[in-house]
Each structure stands twice: as C-alpha cells, then as structure tokens.
C-alpha cells in the first residue's frame, strides 16, 4: 500500500463544480445540494445533469435536511424514496448517508434497511459518524452491518487535522474491512501535514471558493433567505487551482 | 370578489411541515429544499413523500441553487431536467421558478421554454420578480409569456408590508391576467394590517418556527456546515398555531 | 412645524464615519461600538477622537453588551460607570440607553437613576423601546420619568416602514413632551415613502456600506470571531452618497 | 521549567465572566468588548467595574474595530487615546494589541510607538500575529521591538491544534525572549492533546457558553443587529465548569 497515491473525493453542488473537479483530477464526486448546511439530497435533475457530464464515479448524498442525524419516520421514508429513485438513474456509483439514534449510537436497524435498498450501489457512511457517542463502537457497528465501503470522518473532531489521532486509531481498527476517508477542513494549507503523518487511501475535500454572480443589476435590500444575508451575489463552487494544488501536494509526499 | 376569503399558500421543506400546513388550513403548498437560502429544488423522494401525505395542491420549487437568478447553461439544463422529472411524478399541481437576465429583466426566452415544458402544470413566477430592474415591465413580460398563473412578490421591497404600495400598483396593472400573491415577511404581527389595506386573493407565508432536535447526545464543537453554526440541533418547520392565527386574522377582516 | 426640515441622526462606529456623516449633512451623531449587534458602549479613546473631529452634537451609546435589555446588577454598574466617565469627557452632547424589566416594561427605577446621573447631558431612550410589552405604556413611563428628550423606535416592528402606523400613534400621544425619532431599516429606497406619510422632526439612519480593507496580504482560513466569518477584510462605515441621497430626498418632500 | 503548571488566561467581555474566570482558576484575564468579532476595546466603565471585582491581573484589549489589523491614521489615534486612558485607570496590568502593514508584516514603527506609550504596562501582541505573511520574521520583529512580553497565537492556523507544529517552531525560536501563549479553538476536548504534545507556560482560552437572557417577554421579529439574528435572547459568557475542566486536565498532564 505504501506506494499508492491518495485518491481525492470532491464534494460538489453543481454541474460546473463536478466538471471542474473531474478536470482538476478528482477520482470521485460526492454530489449534494445545499453545501452550506453540509450537503442534502440533490434534485433529480441535478443528478442526471452531472451524470451526463462527468465520467468519474458519482456518489449521491441522501440526507433529507440539515442539522442532526436523528430522523423522524417521515424523514426516513423520504430517504428510502430518494434511494429508490437514485437507483433508477443509471450511472450513479453510490450513495452517502448516515442515521443515528437519540443516544448518539449508529441506528443499525435503519442503516441496514437502507444498505439493503441501495444494493448494488456503493455506500459511504458520512460525518454523522463524527456525531456518535463512541467512535470505535460506531466503527464496529458500521463494519458489522456490511455493504458499506467507507466512512467519511473528521476523526470525531472539528477538522481532520484536529482529529488526526482518532483517525489513526480508526485506521488501525478498520483494517481491510472498511476505508476510512478523512474529510472536513482539509485545505491547501494543511494537506501536506495531514498526508505526512498518516497514510491514506482516500481523502475528501471541497476545494471551494466563491464566484461572483453574473448579475449586473444588483439589489441589496431584498434577500431570499437569511443564510446568505451578505452574499446573495456570490456563488460557491470548486476552485480548480485549489484542487490541483492539493493533489500535487499529495503526489509529492507519496513519491 | 369582495367577499372572497384570502387563500394561504405555505412554503414547506419537509413532510411534517406539509402535513402541518394542510392541518392548519393551508390551501396550497410550495415545496422546497433549503429554505435558509430561500428555497431550492427538493429531492425526488421528498416530492413523492409529500404527495402521498397531503391532499391540497403541491407546487414544486425549481431552483438549482441559492443566490441570484441568472443561470448558466448548465444550471438551466438542471432546471429543465427537474421540470421533466416533476411532470412525471403524478400528483404535482404546479411548479415555481424565475429566471432573470444580467440586466435585471425577465429572461423571456428561457422562461417561455420552461413554461412550455411545464404544461399542463400550473406555474408561479417566484421572487426573482423582486430582483428585476423594472417591476411593471417585468409584470407585463410575464403576462405576455402566458401560461403563468401567479407571481410571488414582496412588492420589490424587503417585505410585503414595506412593498405594499408597489403591490397595490401591481394588482391594478395585473387585472384578471395574473394573480399577484404577496409573500415575504408576512407574520402574525402584520397580516391584519396587510389584508386591511389591500384585498388579496392569495397570500404566501412560512409560519415557521424552530423545533428542538430529538438527539439527546449533543456535540457542540463539530459542525456540518457554517450556515447553521449555532443551531445544528434546531430544525425549522411550520408552526400550526402561527398559521391558524394568520388564517383566523384573515377571516376576521374579510367578514 | 410644517415647513421644518427633518433632522438626520446618523449612527457611526468610527472616526471616519463620524466625519463622513458630518460632511454628508448629518445633524447629530450616535456613536457606538459594534454596530453588528446594534451598537454597544464605545471605548473612551473612540469618544475622545470623534469629539476632536466633528462639530455636530455627539450622542454616546451606553449599552454594556448586545442582546436583550434586561441587565444584571453588574451590567447596570458598568452602565453607571460609563455614564460617569462620558460626563467627564467635555464635549459630549448626550447619551443613549434603555433598560427593561423581565416582563417587558420599562425599568422606571433604573432608567430614572441613569437619567439623574446623566444630567445635564441629553438622553435618548433607544430601541429597547421596541422590545417592550406595551408601547403606549412605555411611552408614558418614559415621559413621566422626565429628562429624556427623544425615543428611537422602529414603531414596535421590524423596520420603520413596517411600524409606520404605530409611529403615527406614538407621535399623536407624545405631543410636545418627547420627540419620536424613527430608526431601523430606513434606506434610500424607502425614505421618501416614510417622510411622505408622516411628518418627522428627526430621523435616524445608518447609511452604511462595506469598504474593502487596505490589507493586501489576505488569509482566508483564520478568523478572529464567527460574526464576520465571510468578510474579515470588509469594514462597515457611513456612505456619504447614501446619506446625501436620503437628506436630499427628505428636502424635496418638505418643499 | 518541566514541573511548572501551565497558566490560564481567559478572555472575557463582562464583569460576570471576569468573576467566573477568577473563581474557576484563571491566572489572568483578557478583557474585551464584542468577542463575536474576536474582541475590541472595552468601554471605560467595563474596565473599571472589572478591576473592582477581580484580583487577578487584567489585560485590556486595544482594538478599535473588528476585521483586519491594518489601521487608518484615525484608527491608530483611537488606539493611542485608549491606551492613554487605560494607563490612567489604576489597576490595569497590561494591554493587548497588534498592527500590521498592508503587506502582512508587523508595523514595527506603530507598534513601537504604542509600546512606548504603554510603559510600564505589560504588552501582549495578539492574533494579528496569525495574519502575518511570515511568522518567524514577525516573531523576530516583535522581539526586536522590545517591551512585549508575550504573543497570542494559534500557530498561523485556524486553531491551536491545527497550528501545533508552527507553535513548536515558535517556541524554539522564541527562547527566553518572549512567551508564546497559544490561543484559538482550545477546548475541553483537545486541551489534553495540546498540552501532551507541547510544554506551555501559558494558554489562552474562552471557555464560553451561551446563557439564556432573563427576559420573559420575548419578541422574535425585531432585531437590533444582524450578527445575533437567531439568538438575541442568548448571552455569551464564561462557563466555570468548562474552565475548571480544562485547568484540571492541564494539571493532570503536568504531574
């Protein structure tokens, strides 16, 4: 494993970002809507449009809302329906989800149900993992469920760099059973330090920036929602230079 | 028209909110994802799940991202694909969208294309209207396109109450050609004043509140996205009491 | 009174903004720190520096923190000490404060104490007024205390334009006892409508914009506080053009 | 040095937090206003009130606004005046400031001037250090200025944990010339890891939480400023339990 290159998964919320990620060297895409709340299930049209434009594998986020990961019956039903819809869209490589119980443990029963429905799609258990009450128990629960290829995690901490010791512990306990894919706060300024201190098969980045809107007529006293209060004329997206910078940094370390 | 009751359209982003809106007396639902950015296209599963649970008409938001309303070719393609997908989901009553050109005028050509695809679904032109450079020209452009039943607007101002004079002007100019549906900042504290000063066929409200998450194990140093920095364990939704309060206030005025 | 010009009070949080406000035609300044939380007590040096540079009257905000207006003993003591300090700085025209009781009524006892200390400085009761439980009772309480020349209010509503009916009611009840100075959401786009529908002796505006920082070396992954998450290299301040635009609009109406 | 206990400096923005910090075991206080923007100069009354209530040394923040650290002539004048005022308040132990040039280097000339005025007060160079273009050059510039006892830094990175390698480098280069006091993102969940991997004389923490306002009458549609949009009835402050938890964790490691 020691001479393997670390693969980059890039989270995107637009066709343009998906294309940019592929051009920039991404090995895989995690397709979301609403990255401002950490990513929710994209619309059907967004999935279809991205599949038409990129050749690299596309993982689709299945998350019915922002916030915590303890879902109502209705929300679980939405996840189930979205999963069934995504399966029908030929070309999707996998799905990304995570469900917890109120006590902070993995909701094994519900996750198992979704994994069954997802087959033969690949499955990533996302950063709901970082909100669990016991990361080793959560790891073993997820491995035991089966059918889940990887866990996206910031090491039970604010960012990957802060959670690095826990990530090492998870790598040790995961063995060949599941891929630990660190993600959260990975940037050009820290990727070399991360990859120098831990050997990773895969890493998850956003490599994002803000692009100016193409609107010329701008109105500043009307807002569509409070989340974007200051920047309704800025749109987030993948920055090819940032992504390539990180991929190059990773390649240098692995030489 | 003078003895007509004002109909309430409620914007929702979950099955629970849709059911609550119906129970509370809503006449119609606008179904979105990501209300924090003013609403984007919901996932396929969300639409299907809501259609299963409510009997009132469901209008589906077709908006590929937050921010401004000037879209790239790729974004327009996503809207087109979402529209085609929504048409196939039997039971959807209509769709909600709006596209502007960089100069702030309605993008008549693109809107016309989407209206054609949408048929026979109903169409609402949403608050992109409030970001136009000339509200009367925008009104006439939208009427001239044809096939659009209503415009959602805060009267080219921050809120409906602030835009009331413009709303009156729009009502005068719209005649029987199109319904002007005010929305934006309509609350229990101002709905009586709004409906006392202008007679409306329809009004658009969110009637929203924040509900506590059902998670018991809470982690405060890890966040999934910056938009919810302070309230990852609060989830927004329709408040039945607020909605009923507004509907009752409206009924009192109309007596 | 009918041919009087409406006076403009401008809230500022820097020397540059104070100078710009004076140049732009402001009649008075409300000097604060931390306008992002609605204004808190400025530092001693800020007050001294502003007094050196402007000739128009300077009102100093006395507010020990953002948030609500129900203060602990310690916070009240801080207000008292700040008031005594401000009195010693020769040149200050007046102070701005407001204190409520937990039930939402004016804390008559504490406000009376501060008014006594403030003498002979002028006193404005600020928008704590808008958070009271009964605006007419609050008005009468404030008049009854005596020594308070004006109330800054958005009419018990989100903005002045939304609260216009309440502002008219307050004007009627205030008579010659106290000046009702509307403030909150007053902009170039609505000042003509406000001043056309109600005759005002004074109005309070921020006329603010965002200026780019003079830093050339920018770092985007380090933040000093979460409130400015996106714009640590933007600094707010008074925009002379906006202010002059509003003053001109007001003059036109009064002709 | 190996058996020394790490001293805790706690940043506070209220009398209550200052008292809580002292009770909880803090060795020193950094007194600020407006912690939401990373701390600005507190009002005169706040400084006086805190000095009356705590016995531990109080360092006063001298920062005329949030945002970047490149100041106009007017802003520098405000800092100078605040420094002179603070010196007159008997009991202040020291002051905290930092000034950069547009190119990201330490503004040696201006910092030197302020250090001269500050004497005999102690001086901390704050996290403006983390926004410099070259941390070793900045370190040497600050040492060369003289009269500055410590640098507050997150190691030129988002948080102390992320900047740990740079902090080690700074410690090595600082020798006995200046104290490197890490601060930024230090929490109960990571303090043991930080103190296990680097031996520190001092550490800077906020140990903050949100307390509910004592207001019973709450209004949700009126806001005093956009920074607190969601939580105008929550007030930040020092949490004694969090602080003691960190101090205990530090003591355990040093044993």
mmCIF file of C-alpha atoms in Angstrom, chain B:
data_model
loop_
_atom_site.group_PDB
_atom_site.id
_atom_site.type_symbol
_atom_site.label_atom_id
_atom_site.label_comp_id
_atom_site.label_asym_id
_atom_site.label_seq_id
_atom_site.Cartn_x
_atom_site.Cartn_y
_atom_site.Cartn_z
ATOM 1 C CA UNK B 1 -64.572 39.298 -5.321
ATOM 2 C CA UNK B 2 -65.206 41.382 -2.263
ATOM 3 C CA UNK B 3 -66.471 38.538 -0.088
ATOM 4 C CA UNK B 4 -63.822 36.050 -1.085
ATOM 5 C CA UNK B 5 -61.568 34.570 1.543
ATOM 6 C CA UNK B 6 -57.825 35.047 1.007
ATOM 7 C CA UNK B 7 -56.176 31.689 0.243
ATOM 8 C CA UNK B 8 -52.981 30.752 2.065
ATOM 9 C CA UNK B 9 -50.028 29.173 0.325
ATOM 10 C CA UNK B 10 -47.452 27.855 2.790
ATOM 11 C CA UNK B 11 -43.844 27.129 1.904
ATOM 12 C CA UNK B 12 -42.524 23.920 3.444
ATOM 13 C CA UNK B 13 -39.365 21.832 3.291
ATOM 14 C CA UNK B 14 -40.470 18.621 4.979
ATOM 15 C CA UNK B 15 -43.304 16.101 5.025
ATOM 16 C CA UNK B 16 -44.117 17.089 8.584
ATOM 17 C CA UNK B 17 -44.439 20.748 7.627
ATOM 18 C CA UNK B 18 -46.591 19.854 4.628
ATOM 19 C CA UNK B 19 -48.967 17.851 6.825
ATOM 20 C CA UNK B 20 -48.989 20.603 9.451
ATOM 21 C CA UNK B 21 -49.742 23.226 6.812
ATOM 22 C CA UNK B 22 -52.675 21.192 5.499
ATOM 23 C CA UNK B 23 -53.984 20.569 9.012
ATOM 24 C CA UNK B 24 -53.625 24.247 9.823
ATOM 25 C CA UNK B 25 -55.762 25.346 6.917
ATOM 26 C CA UNK B 26 -53.346 25.974 4.043
ATOM 27 C CA UNK B 27 -54.921 25.962 0.586
ATOM 28 C CA UNK B 28 -51.738 25.095 -1.202
ATOM 29 C CA UNK B 29 -48.122 24.120 -0.513
ATOM 30 C CA UNK B 30 -44.932 25.379 -2.067
ATOM 31 C CA UNK B 31 -42.456 22.531 -1.593
ATOM 32 C CA UNK B 32 -38.778 23.466 -1.396
ATOM 33 C CA UNK B 33 -35.490 22.248 -0.033
ATOM 34 C CA UNK B 34 -33.133 24.581 1.787
ATOM 35 C CA UNK B 35 -35.476 27.349 2.941
ATOM 36 C CA UNK B 36 -32.483 29.001 4.636
ATOM 37 C CA UNK B 37 -31.420 30.190 1.181
ATOM 38 C CA UNK B 38 -34.996 30.947 0.127
ATOM 39 C CA UNK B 39 -35.821 27.505 -1.250
ATOM 40 C CA UNK B 40 -34.245 25.261 -3.892
ATOM 41 C CA UNK B 41 -35.487 22.223 -5.852
ATOM 42 C CA UNK B 42 -36.482 19.423 -3.468
ATOM 43 C CA UNK B 43 -35.296 15.860 -3.978
ATOM 44 C CA UNK B 44 -37.455 13.368 -5.824
ATOM 45 C CA UNK B 45 -38.163 11.392 -2.660
ATOM 46 C CA UNK B 46 -39.285 14.499 -0.811
ATOM 47 C CA UNK B 47 -41.797 15.341 -3.534
ATOM 48 C CA UNK B 48 -43.125 11.788 -3.653
ATOM 49 C CA UNK B 49 -43.427 11.552 0.129
ATOM 50 C CA UNK B 50 -45.292 14.857 0.389
ATOM 51 C CA UNK B 51 -47.685 13.925 -2.417
ATOM 52 C CA UNK B 52 -48.560 10.729 -0.526
ATOM 53 C CA UNK B 53 -49.463 12.617 2.608
ATOM 54 C CA UNK B 54 -51.373 15.758 1.612
ATOM 55 C CA UNK B 55 -54.458 16.342 -0.493
ATOM 56 C CA UNK B 56 -54.042 20.065 -1.127
ATOM 57 C CA UNK B 57 -52.235 21.179 -4.302
ATOM 58 C CA UNK B 58 -48.420 20.979 -4.202
ATOM 59 C CA UNK B 59 -46.309 23.492 -6.129
ATOM 60 C CA UNK B 60 -42.668 22.354 -6.522
ATOM 61 C CA UNK B 61 -39.810 24.857 -6.448
ATOM 62 C CA UNK B 62 -37.464 24.572 -9.450
ATOM 63 C CA UNK B 63 -34.354 26.489 -8.417
ATOM 64 C CA UNK B 64 -30.931 24.893 -8.879
ATOM 65 C CA UNK B 65 -29.131 26.872 -6.174
ATOM 66 C CA UNK B 66 -29.457 29.811 -3.789
ATOM 67 C CA UNK B 67 -28.296 33.308 -4.659
ATOM 68 C CA UNK B 68 -29.180 35.283 -7.745
ATOM 69 C CA UNK B 69 -31.447 34.238 -10.635
ATOM 70 C CA UNK B 70 -29.098 34.485 -13.587
ATOM 71 C CA UNK B 71 -28.275 30.916 -14.522
ATOM 72 C CA UNK B 72 -25.516 29.265 -16.547
ATOM 73 C CA UNK B 73 -26.359 26.894 -19.390
ATOM 74 C CA UNK B 74 -25.637 24.014 -17.029
ATOM 75 C CA UNK B 75 -27.964 25.381 -14.381
ATOM 76 C CA UNK B 76 -30.720 25.942 -16.925
ATOM 77 C CA UNK B 77 -30.292 22.347 -18.068
ATOM 78 C CA UNK B 78 -30.698 21.171 -14.451
ATOM 79 C CA UNK B 79 -33.938 23.171 -14.208
ATOM 80 C CA UNK B 80 -35.201 21.660 -17.446
ATOM 81 C CA UNK B 81 -34.388 18.124 -16.275
ATOM 82 C CA UNK B 82 -36.007 18.732 -12.896
ATOM 83 C CA UNK B 83 -39.116 20.078 -14.584
ATOM 84 C CA UNK B 84 -39.368 16.983 -16.765
ATOM 85 C CA UNK B 85 -38.896 14.755 -13.744
ATOM 86 C CA UNK B 86 -41.527 16.593 -11.713
ATOM 87 C CA UNK B 87 -44.029 16.285 -14.552
ATOM 88 C CA UNK B 88 -43.661 12.512 -14.406
ATOM 89 C CA UNK B 89 -44.468 12.369 -10.685
ATOM 90 C CA UNK B 90 -48.233 12.120 -10.878
ATOM 91 C CA UNK B 91 -49.960 14.439 -8.489
ATOM 92 C CA UNK B 92 -47.833 17.562 -8.676
ATOM 93 C CA UNK B 93 -50.083 20.596 -9.182
ATOM 94 C CA UNK B 94 -47.531 23.090 -10.405
ATOM 95 C CA UNK B 95 -44.014 24.428 -10.399
ATOM 96 C CA UNK B 96 -42.353 27.616 -9.227
ATOM 97 C CA UNK B 97 -39.429 29.252 -10.955
ATOM 98 C CA UNK B 98 -37.995 32.526 -12.273
ATOM 99 C CA UNK B 99 -35.054 33.472 -14.468
ATOM 100 C CA UNK B 100 -33.508 36.894 -14.996
ATOM 101 C CA UNK B 101 -31.004 38.307 -17.439
ATOM 102 C CA UNK B 102 -27.862 40.052 -16.144
ATOM 103 C CA UNK B 103 -29.503 43.449 -16.709
ATOM 104 C CA UNK B 104 -32.305 42.589 -14.286
ATOM 105 C CA UNK B 105 -35.038 41.965 -16.862
ATOM 106 C CA UNK B 106 -37.065 38.755 -17.074
ATOM 107 C CA UNK B 107 -35.342 36.191 -19.304
ATOM 108 C CA UNK B 108 -38.391 35.839 -21.519
ATOM 109 C CA UNK B 109 -36.860 33.286 -23.836
ATOM 110 C CA UNK B 110 -35.789 30.847 -21.144
ATOM 111 C CA UNK B 111 -38.911 31.303 -19.052
ATOM 112 C CA UNK B 112 -41.011 30.636 -22.159
ATOM 113 C CA UNK B 113 -39.114 27.385 -22.751
ATOM 114 C CA UNK B 114 -39.726 26.188 -19.191
ATOM 115 C CA UNK B 115 -43.408 27.153 -19.307
ATOM 116 C CA UNK B 116 -43.768 25.065 -22.473
ATOM 117 C CA UNK B 117 -42.160 22.075 -20.801
ATOM 118 C CA UNK B 118 -44.200 22.562 -17.651
ATOM 119 C CA UNK B 119 -47.579 22.334 -19.384
ATOM 120 C CA UNK B 120 -50.121 21.336 -18.183
ATOM 121 C CA UNK B 121 -48.680 22.058 -14.740
ATOM 122 C CA UNK B 122 -49.511 25.407 -13.168
ATOM 123 C CA UNK B 123 -46.658 27.895 -12.970
ATOM 124 C CA UNK B 124 -45.754 30.556 -10.398
ATOM 125 C CA UNK B 125 -43.056 33.121 -11.165
ATOM 126 C CA UNK B 126 -41.282 33.487 -7.823
ATOM 127 C CA UNK B 127 -39.499 36.312 -6.042
ATOM 128 C CA UNK B 128 -36.849 36.613 -8.748
ATOM 129 C CA UNK B 129 -39.546 39.151 -9.676
ATOM 130 C CA UNK B 130 -38.398 41.294 -6.741
ATOM 131 C CA UNK B 131 -34.874 41.409 -8.109
ATOM 132 C CA UNK B 132 -35.920 42.772 -11.525
ATOM 133 C CA UNK B 133 -34.909 46.232 -12.686
ATOM 134 C CA UNK B 134 -38.458 47.388 -13.557
ATOM 135 C CA UNK B 135 -41.427 45.772 -11.874
ATOM 136 C CA UNK B 136 -44.099 46.911 -14.332
ATOM 137 C CA UNK B 137 -42.114 45.832 -17.355
ATOM 138 C CA UNK B 138 -41.417 42.524 -15.581
ATOM 139 C CA UNK B 139 -45.143 42.110 -14.880
ATOM 140 C CA UNK B 140 -46.040 42.717 -18.492
ATOM 141 C CA UNK B 141 -43.294 40.388 -19.735
ATOM 142 C CA UNK B 142 -44.584 37.613 -17.510
ATOM 143 C CA UNK B 143 -48.203 38.147 -18.573
ATOM 144 C CA UNK B 144 -47.161 38.222 -22.218
ATOM 145 C CA UNK B 145 -45.292 34.894 -21.902
ATOM 146 C CA UNK B 146 -48.598 33.267 -20.990
ATOM 147 C CA UNK B 147 -49.150 30.069 -19.026
ATOM 148 C CA UNK B 148 -48.058 31.622 -15.728
ATOM 149 C CA UNK B 149 -50.905 31.877 -13.229
ATOM 150 C CA UNK B 150 -49.320 33.901 -10.451
ATOM 151 C CA UNK B 151 -46.398 35.996 -9.308
ATOM 152 C CA UNK B 152 -44.965 35.665 -5.817
ATOM 153 C CA UNK B 153 -43.681 39.063 -4.736
ATOM 154 C CA UNK B 154 -42.797 41.212 -1.771
ATOM 155 C CA UNK B 155 -43.554 44.296 -3.868
ATOM 156 C CA UNK B 156 -39.999 44.903 -4.955
ATOM 157 C CA UNK B 157 -39.085 45.594 -1.344
ATOM 158 C CA UNK B 158 -37.647 43.877 1.714
ATOM 159 C CA UNK B 159 -41.012 42.636 2.964
ATOM 160 C CA UNK B 160 -44.648 42.689 1.849
ATOM 161 C CA UNK B 161 -45.503 45.392 4.342
ATOM 162 C CA UNK B 162 -42.696 47.584 3.030
ATOM 163 C CA UNK B 163 -43.654 46.860 -0.566
ATOM 164 C CA UNK B 164 -47.389 47.422 -0.102
ATOM 165 C CA UNK B 165 -47.669 50.434 -2.397
ATOM 166 C CA UNK B 166 -45.927 48.554 -5.185
ATOM 167 C CA UNK B 167 -48.155 45.547 -4.559
ATOM 168 C CA UNK B 168 -51.223 47.775 -4.981
ATOM 169 C CA UNK B 169 -49.760 49.077 -8.221
ATOM 170 C CA UNK B 170 -49.108 45.522 -9.416
ATOM 171 C CA UNK B 171 -52.662 44.477 -8.527
ATOM 172 C CA UNK B 172 -54.022 47.382 -10.553
ATOM 173 C CA UNK B 173 -51.896 46.523 -13.568
ATOM 174 C CA UNK B 174 -52.382 42.769 -13.386
ATOM 175 C CA UNK B 175 -56.171 42.856 -13.727
ATOM 176 C CA UNK B 176 -57.508 39.385 -14.439
ATOM 177 C CA UNK B 177 -54.415 38.358 -16.354
ATOM 178 C CA UNK B 178 -52.411 37.031 -13.431
ATOM 179 C CA UNK B 179 -52.684 36.616 -9.675
ATOM 180 C CA UNK B 180 -50.393 38.750 -7.536
ATOM 181 C CA UNK B 181 -49.564 36.617 -4.480
ATOM 182 C CA UNK B 182 -47.687 38.669 -1.857
ATOM 183 C CA UNK B 183 -45.087 36.835 0.195
ATOM 184 C CA UNK B 184 -42.014 37.704 2.240
ATOM 185 C CA UNK B 185 -42.047 38.764 5.883
ATOM 186 C CA UNK B 186 -45.774 38.099 6.346
ATOM 187 C CA UNK B 187 -46.308 37.349 10.040
ATOM 188 C CA UNK B 188 -48.978 37.127 12.662
ATOM 189 C CA UNK B 189 -47.947 40.618 13.778
ATOM 190 C CA UNK B 190 -48.635 42.245 10.419
ATOM 191 C CA UNK B 191 -51.103 40.144 8.446
ATOM 192 C CA UNK B 192 -54.124 42.114 9.657
ATOM 193 C CA UNK B 193 -52.534 45.367 8.567
ATOM 194 C CA UNK B 194 -51.657 43.900 5.175
ATOM 195 C CA UNK B 195 -55.099 42.465 4.499
ATOM 196 C CA UNK B 196 -56.837 45.574 5.786
ATOM 197 C CA UNK B 197 -55.073 47.776 3.310
ATOM 198 C CA UNK B 198 -55.213 45.580 0.233
ATOM 199 C CA UNK B 199 -57.650 42.926 -0.944
ATOM 200 C CA UNK B 200 -55.833 39.735 -1.848
ATOM 201 C CA UNK B 201 -56.943 36.502 -3.492
ATOM 202 C CA UNK B 202 -53.893 34.699 -2.152
ATOM 203 C CA UNK B 203 -51.044 35.214 0.255
ATOM 204 C CA UNK B 204 -47.816 33.268 0.796
ATOM 205 C CA UNK B 205 -46.465 32.594 4.301
ATOM 206 C CA UNK B 206 -43.901 30.374 6.001
ATOM 207 C CA UNK B 207 -45.408 30.403 9.519
ATOM 208 C CA UNK B 208 -42.171 28.829 10.619
ATOM 209 C CA UNK B 209 -40.599 28.130 13.950
ATOM 210 C CA UNK B 210 -37.625 26.158 15.250
ATOM 211 C CA UNK B 211 -38.125 22.736 16.800
ATOM 212 C CA UNK B 212 -35.581 21.040 19.014
ATOM 213 C CA UNK B 213 -33.873 18.028 17.568
ATOM 214 C CA UNK B 214 -34.672 14.640 19.074
ATOM 215 C CA UNK B 215 -30.976 13.962 19.610
ATOM 216 C CA UNK B 216 -30.025 13.581 23.248
ATOM 217 C CA UNK B 217 -26.289 13.177 22.668
ATOM 218 C CA UNK B 218 -25.224 16.619 21.508
ATOM 219 C CA UNK B 219 -21.801 17.646 20.255
ATOM 220 C CA UNK B 220 -21.058 21.339 20.023
ATOM 221 C CA UNK B 221 -17.574 21.561 18.519
ATOM 222 C CA UNK B 222 -18.343 19.806 15.233
ATOM 223 C CA UNK B 223 -20.429 21.450 12.537
ATOM 224 C CA UNK B 224 -21.619 20.099 9.223
ATOM 225 C CA UNK B 225 -21.745 23.498 7.537
ATOM 226 C CA UNK B 226 -21.342 27.064 8.532
ATOM 227 C CA UNK B 227 -24.903 28.178 7.746
ATOM 228 C CA UNK B 228 -26.255 26.519 10.881
ATOM 229 C CA UNK B 229 -23.312 27.353 13.079
ATOM 230 C CA UNK B 230 -25.325 27.953 16.202
ATOM 231 C CA UNK B 231 -28.280 25.698 15.835
ATOM 232 C CA UNK B 232 -27.374 22.323 14.432
ATOM 233 C CA UNK B 233 -29.786 20.824 16.947
ATOM 234 C CA UNK B 234 -32.695 23.039 15.918
ATOM 235 C CA UNK B 235 -34.800 22.162 12.896
ATOM 236 C CA UNK B 236 -37.137 24.620 11.182
ATOM 237 C CA UNK B 237 -40.751 23.766 10.361
ATOM 238 C CA UNK B 238 -44.285 25.045 10.067
ATOM 239 C CA UNK B 239 -45.945 26.115 13.313
ATOM 240 C CA UNK B 240 -49.626 25.198 13.199
ATOM 241 C CA UNK B 241 -50.570 27.833 15.758
ATOM 242 C CA UNK B 242 -48.889 30.612 13.806
ATOM 243 C CA UNK B 243 -50.556 29.515 10.592
ATOM 244 C CA UNK B 244 -54.011 29.226 12.176
ATOM 245 C CA UNK B 245 -53.504 32.584 13.842
ATOM 246 C CA UNK B 246 -52.887 34.184 10.476
ATOM 247 C CA UNK B 247 -55.766 32.402 8.763
ATOM 248 C CA UNK B 248 -58.106 33.446 11.563
ATOM 249 C CA UNK B 249 -56.894 37.018 11.362
ATOM 250 C CA UNK B 250 -57.557 36.984 7.627
ATOM 251 C CA UNK B 251 -61.068 35.584 8.121
ATOM 252 C CA UNK B 252 -61.930 38.276 10.632
ATOM 253 C CA UNK B 253 -61.014 41.010 8.196
ATOM 254 C CA UNK B 254 -62.989 39.528 5.367
ATOM 255 C CA UNK B 255 -66.198 39.220 7.399
#
